[in-house]
Amino acid sequence: MSLEALITILGMAAVTYAIRAGGLLLANRLPTTGFVASWLKHVPGAVLASLVAPAVLTGGPAEAIAAAATALIYFVTRNLFATMAGGVLAVYLARLALGG
Amino acid sequence: MHAPAPYDARAQFWLGIRLFFPVAISIAAYGVVWGVLAGQAGLSVLEVALMSGLVFAGASQFVALDMWTPGSLPVLSIIIATAIVNLRMVLMSATLRPLVGHLPLPRALGTMFFVSDEQWAMTMAEVRKGNASVAFFLGTGVLSWFAWMASTLVGRVLGAFIDDPARYGLDFAFTATFLALLFGMWRGRGDLIPWLVAALAAIVSSRLIEGNWYIIVGGLVGSFAGALIETAKERRHVA
């Protein structure tokens, strides 16, 4: 294992644990209303939206079809694994059908 | 006056394990896919064990794989992206305070290692019914940790036998997972504009800036837009 991989993994572990412990330590001081509270609430969705947007946009028609199928499966099953598996199957079939 | 129910930590721990079992199976299936993709991204078995065991946060581990380029790892941007993706856990562990408040601080902080979406959601549901405890939370956490650790390692070992994951559509597992997590966060129309702003900022910055900084740019711009809109609305309500 390279040193930079080790540093990356330990860094990821440290920030993640700091966040988990930080919530408990700050529990009584975290603002429940106002700008900061609202910002914290919006971070996860915004991050995920920025993760998927370029991927969906730069993908071909097979990826676009599969993204739509993924959305449909999620709203029917509400299950993370079923959605992931369905999305993978959808892109596999779409690529076969479109010869991509 | 109601006598407090006799508290049996061991029974609570096992109850947590039993109730969490179906969720753990779903986590394990997800973990196998992560392990396969980790092998493809160039992570060794030891690196998989270290990351799953110490970071123990699925969504951020998917993001890290997406950014993983052995030889020239973007160390800092992976760590920042991990922090941003996991920031939601601040709110989760804050709401667990009543559950662990009676413990000495080091032990209470120790239990926080297990905070993640599924355990938190199930524990809070039990809290609402009035019968959750630290032991229950730890039961779900320990089972979840073993399921994640074992399944990612299995995926990493099995993955060595899959030569081209894109042929089976496995490359799309990232997008599908992020989409499912995103939809799960929908709380109403107030989310629409911040998500669109984030998506737009990410698309534009992915064209302008090398590497994976677009995740961070989009996440920050989108969440600030959401907070601005929400606080502006609140002010109008007060006025």
Short mmCIF file of N, CA and C in Angstrom, two decimals, chain B residues 34-94:
data_model
loop_
_atom_site.label_atom_id
_atom_site.label_comp_id
_atom_site.label_asym_id
_atom_site.label_seq_id
_atom_site.Cartn_x
_atom_site.Cartn_y
_atom_site.Cartn_z
N TRP B 34 -19.62 -2.47 -3.99
CA TRP B 34 -18.55 -1.50 -3.69
C TRP B 34 -17.19 -2.19 -3.76
N GLY B 35 -17.11 -3.41 -3.22
CA GLY B 35 -15.85 -4.14 -3.22
C GLY B 35 -15.36 -4.45 -4.63
N VAL B 36 -16.29 -4.84 -5.51
CA VAL B 36 -15.92 -5.12 -6.91
C VAL B 36 -15.35 -3.85 -7.55
N LEU B 37 -16.05 -2.73 -7.34
CA LEU B 37 -15.61 -1.47 -7.94
C LEU B 37 -14.30 -0.99 -7.32
N ALA B 38 -14.09 -1.31 -6.03
CA ALA B 38 -12.86 -0.91 -5.36
C ALA B 38 -11.66 -1.61 -6.00
N GLY B 39 -11.84 -2.90 -6.32
CA GLY B 39 -10.77 -3.63 -6.98
C GLY B 39 -10.46 -3.01 -8.33
N GLN B 40 -11.52 -2.61 -9.04
CA GLN B 40 -11.36 -2.00 -10.35
C GLN B 40 -10.63 -0.65 -10.25
N ALA B 41 -10.89 0.06 -9.15
CA ALA B 41 -10.26 1.38 -8.96
C ALA B 41 -8.81 1.23 -8.51
N GLY B 42 -8.39 0.01 -8.19
CA GLY B 42 -7.00 -0.21 -7.83
C GLY B 42 -6.72 -0.31 -6.34
N LEU B 43 -7.76 -0.50 -5.51
CA LEU B 43 -7.54 -0.66 -4.08
C LEU B 43 -7.15 -2.10 -3.78
N SER B 44 -6.15 -2.28 -2.92
CA SER B 44 -5.75 -3.63 -2.51
C SER B 44 -6.73 -4.15 -1.46
N VAL B 45 -6.62 -5.45 -1.14
CA VAL B 45 -7.49 -6.04 -0.12
C VAL B 45 -7.28 -5.33 1.22
N LEU B 46 -6.02 -5.02 1.54
CA LEU B 46 -5.72 -4.33 2.80
C LEU B 46 -6.33 -2.92 2.83
N GLU B 47 -6.26 -2.22 1.69
CA GLU B 47 -6.84 -0.88 1.62
C GLU B 47 -8.35 -0.93 1.78
N VAL B 48 -8.98 -1.96 1.19
CA VAL B 48 -10.43 -2.13 1.33
C VAL B 48 -10.78 -2.36 2.80
N ALA B 49 -10.01 -3.25 3.47
CA ALA B 49 -10.29 -3.55 4.88
C ALA B 49 -10.13 -2.30 5.74
N LEU B 50 -9.07 -1.53 5.49
CA LEU B 50 -8.83 -0.33 6.27
C LEU B 50 -9.93 0.71 6.05
N MET B 51 -10.29 0.92 4.78
CA MET B 51 -11.29 1.95 4.50
C MET B 51 -12.65 1.56 5.05
N SER B 52 -13.09 0.31 4.79
CA SER B 52 -14.40 -0.11 5.28
C SER B 52 -14.42 -0.15 6.81
N GLY B 53 -13.33 -0.60 7.41
CA GLY B 53 -13.29 -0.74 8.86
C GLY B 53 -13.19 0.58 9.59
N LEU B 54 -12.44 1.53 9.05
CA LEU B 54 -12.19 2.78 9.78
C LEU B 54 -13.11 3.92 9.35
N VAL B 55 -13.39 4.01 8.05
CA VAL B 55 -14.27 5.10 7.58
C VAL B 55 -15.71 4.68 7.81
N PHE B 56 -16.08 3.47 7.35
CA PHE B 56 -17.39 2.88 7.61
C PHE B 56 -18.52 3.85 7.26
N ALA B 57 -18.52 4.33 6.01
CA ALA B 57 -19.58 5.24 5.56
C ALA B 57 -19.72 5.05 4.05
N GLY B 58 -20.74 4.29 3.65
CA GLY B 58 -20.88 3.83 2.28
C GLY B 58 -20.87 4.92 1.21
N ALA B 59 -21.72 5.93 1.36
CA ALA B 59 -21.84 6.95 0.30
C ALA B 59 -20.50 7.62 0.05
N SER B 60 -19.79 7.97 1.14
CA SER B 60 -18.51 8.67 0.96
C SER B 60 -17.46 7.72 0.39
N GLN B 61 -17.58 6.43 0.67
CA GLN B 61 -16.64 5.47 0.10
C GLN B 61 -16.87 5.31 -1.41
N PHE B 62 -18.12 5.40 -1.84
CA PHE B 62 -18.40 5.40 -3.28
C PHE B 62 -17.79 6.63 -3.94
N VAL B 63 -17.93 7.78 -3.28
CA VAL B 63 -17.36 9.01 -3.83
C VAL B 63 -15.84 8.89 -3.93
N ALA B 64 -15.22 8.33 -2.89
CA ALA B 64 -13.76 8.20 -2.87
C ALA B 64 -13.29 7.32 -4.04
N LEU B 65 -14.03 6.22 -4.29
CA LEU B 65 -13.65 5.34 -5.41
C LEU B 65 -13.72 6.09 -6.73
N ASP B 66 -14.76 6.90 -6.86
CA ASP B 66 -14.97 7.67 -8.08
C ASP B 66 -13.77 8.58 -8.34
N MET B 67 -13.07 8.99 -7.26
CA MET B 67 -11.96 9.94 -7.38
C MET B 67 -10.60 9.24 -7.29
N TRP B 68 -10.62 7.90 -7.09
CA TRP B 68 -9.39 7.17 -6.77
C TRP B 68 -8.54 6.93 -8.02
N THR B 69 -7.38 7.55 -8.11
CA THR B 69 -6.47 7.34 -9.24
C THR B 69 -5.10 6.99 -8.67
N PRO B 70 -4.79 5.67 -8.53
CA PRO B 70 -3.54 5.26 -7.89
C PRO B 70 -2.35 5.88 -8.60
N GLY B 71 -1.32 6.23 -7.85
CA GLY B 71 -0.15 6.84 -8.46
C GLY B 71 -0.15 8.34 -8.27
N SER B 72 -1.33 8.95 -8.50
CA SER B 72 -1.44 10.39 -8.23
C SER B 72 -2.78 10.67 -7.56
N LEU B 73 -2.90 10.16 -6.33
CA LEU B 73 -4.16 10.30 -5.59
C LEU B 73 -4.42 11.77 -5.25
N PRO B 74 -5.63 12.27 -5.54
CA PRO B 74 -5.98 13.62 -5.08
C PRO B 74 -6.34 13.56 -3.59
N VAL B 75 -5.32 13.42 -2.73
CA VAL B 75 -5.52 13.14 -1.31
C VAL B 75 -6.47 14.14 -0.67
N LEU B 76 -6.12 15.43 -0.84
CA LEU B 76 -6.88 16.47 -0.16
C LEU B 76 -8.33 16.54 -0.66
N SER B 77 -8.52 16.44 -1.98
CA SER B 77 -9.90 16.59 -2.45
C SER B 77 -10.74 15.37 -2.07
N ILE B 78 -10.13 14.18 -1.95
CA ILE B 78 -10.91 13.02 -1.49
C ILE B 78 -11.33 13.22 -0.03
N ILE B 79 -10.41 13.74 0.80
CA ILE B 79 -10.74 13.93 2.22
C ILE B 79 -11.82 15.02 2.38
N ILE B 80 -11.69 16.10 1.60
CA ILE B 80 -12.71 17.16 1.68
C ILE B 80 -14.06 16.65 1.21
N ALA B 81 -14.05 15.90 0.09
CA ALA B 81 -15.32 15.36 -0.43
C ALA B 81 -15.96 14.42 0.59
N THR B 82 -15.13 13.61 1.26
CA THR B 82 -15.64 12.70 2.30
C THR B 82 -16.33 13.49 3.40
N ALA B 83 -15.65 14.57 3.84
CA ALA B 83 -16.22 15.39 4.92
C ALA B 83 -17.55 15.98 4.49
N ILE B 84 -17.62 16.48 3.25
CA ILE B 84 -18.85 17.13 2.80
C ILE B 84 -19.98 16.12 2.68
N VAL B 85 -19.67 14.94 2.11
CA VAL B 85 -20.72 13.92 1.96
C VAL B 85 -21.22 13.45 3.33
N ASN B 86 -20.30 13.38 4.31
CA ASN B 86 -20.69 12.85 5.62
C ASN B 86 -21.20 13.91 6.60
N LEU B 87 -21.20 15.17 6.16
CA LEU B 87 -21.60 16.26 7.05
C LEU B 87 -22.99 16.05 7.64
N ARG B 88 -23.84 15.32 6.89
CA ARG B 88 -25.21 15.08 7.38
C ARG B 88 -25.21 14.36 8.73
N MET B 89 -24.11 13.64 9.05
CA MET B 89 -24.08 12.86 10.29
C MET B 89 -24.01 13.74 11.53
N VAL B 90 -23.60 15.01 11.36
CA VAL B 90 -23.60 15.94 12.50
C VAL B 90 -24.99 15.98 13.11
N LEU B 91 -26.00 16.09 12.23
CA LEU B 91 -27.37 16.20 12.72
C LEU B 91 -27.84 14.89 13.33
N MET B 92 -27.37 13.76 12.78
CA MET B 92 -27.79 12.47 13.32
C MET B 92 -27.25 12.25 14.72
N SER B 93 -25.92 12.45 14.90
CA SER B 93 -25.38 12.18 16.23
C SER B 93 -25.89 13.21 17.24
N ALA B 94 -26.22 14.42 16.77
CA ALA B 94 -26.80 15.41 17.69
C ALA B 94 -28.13 14.91 18.25
#
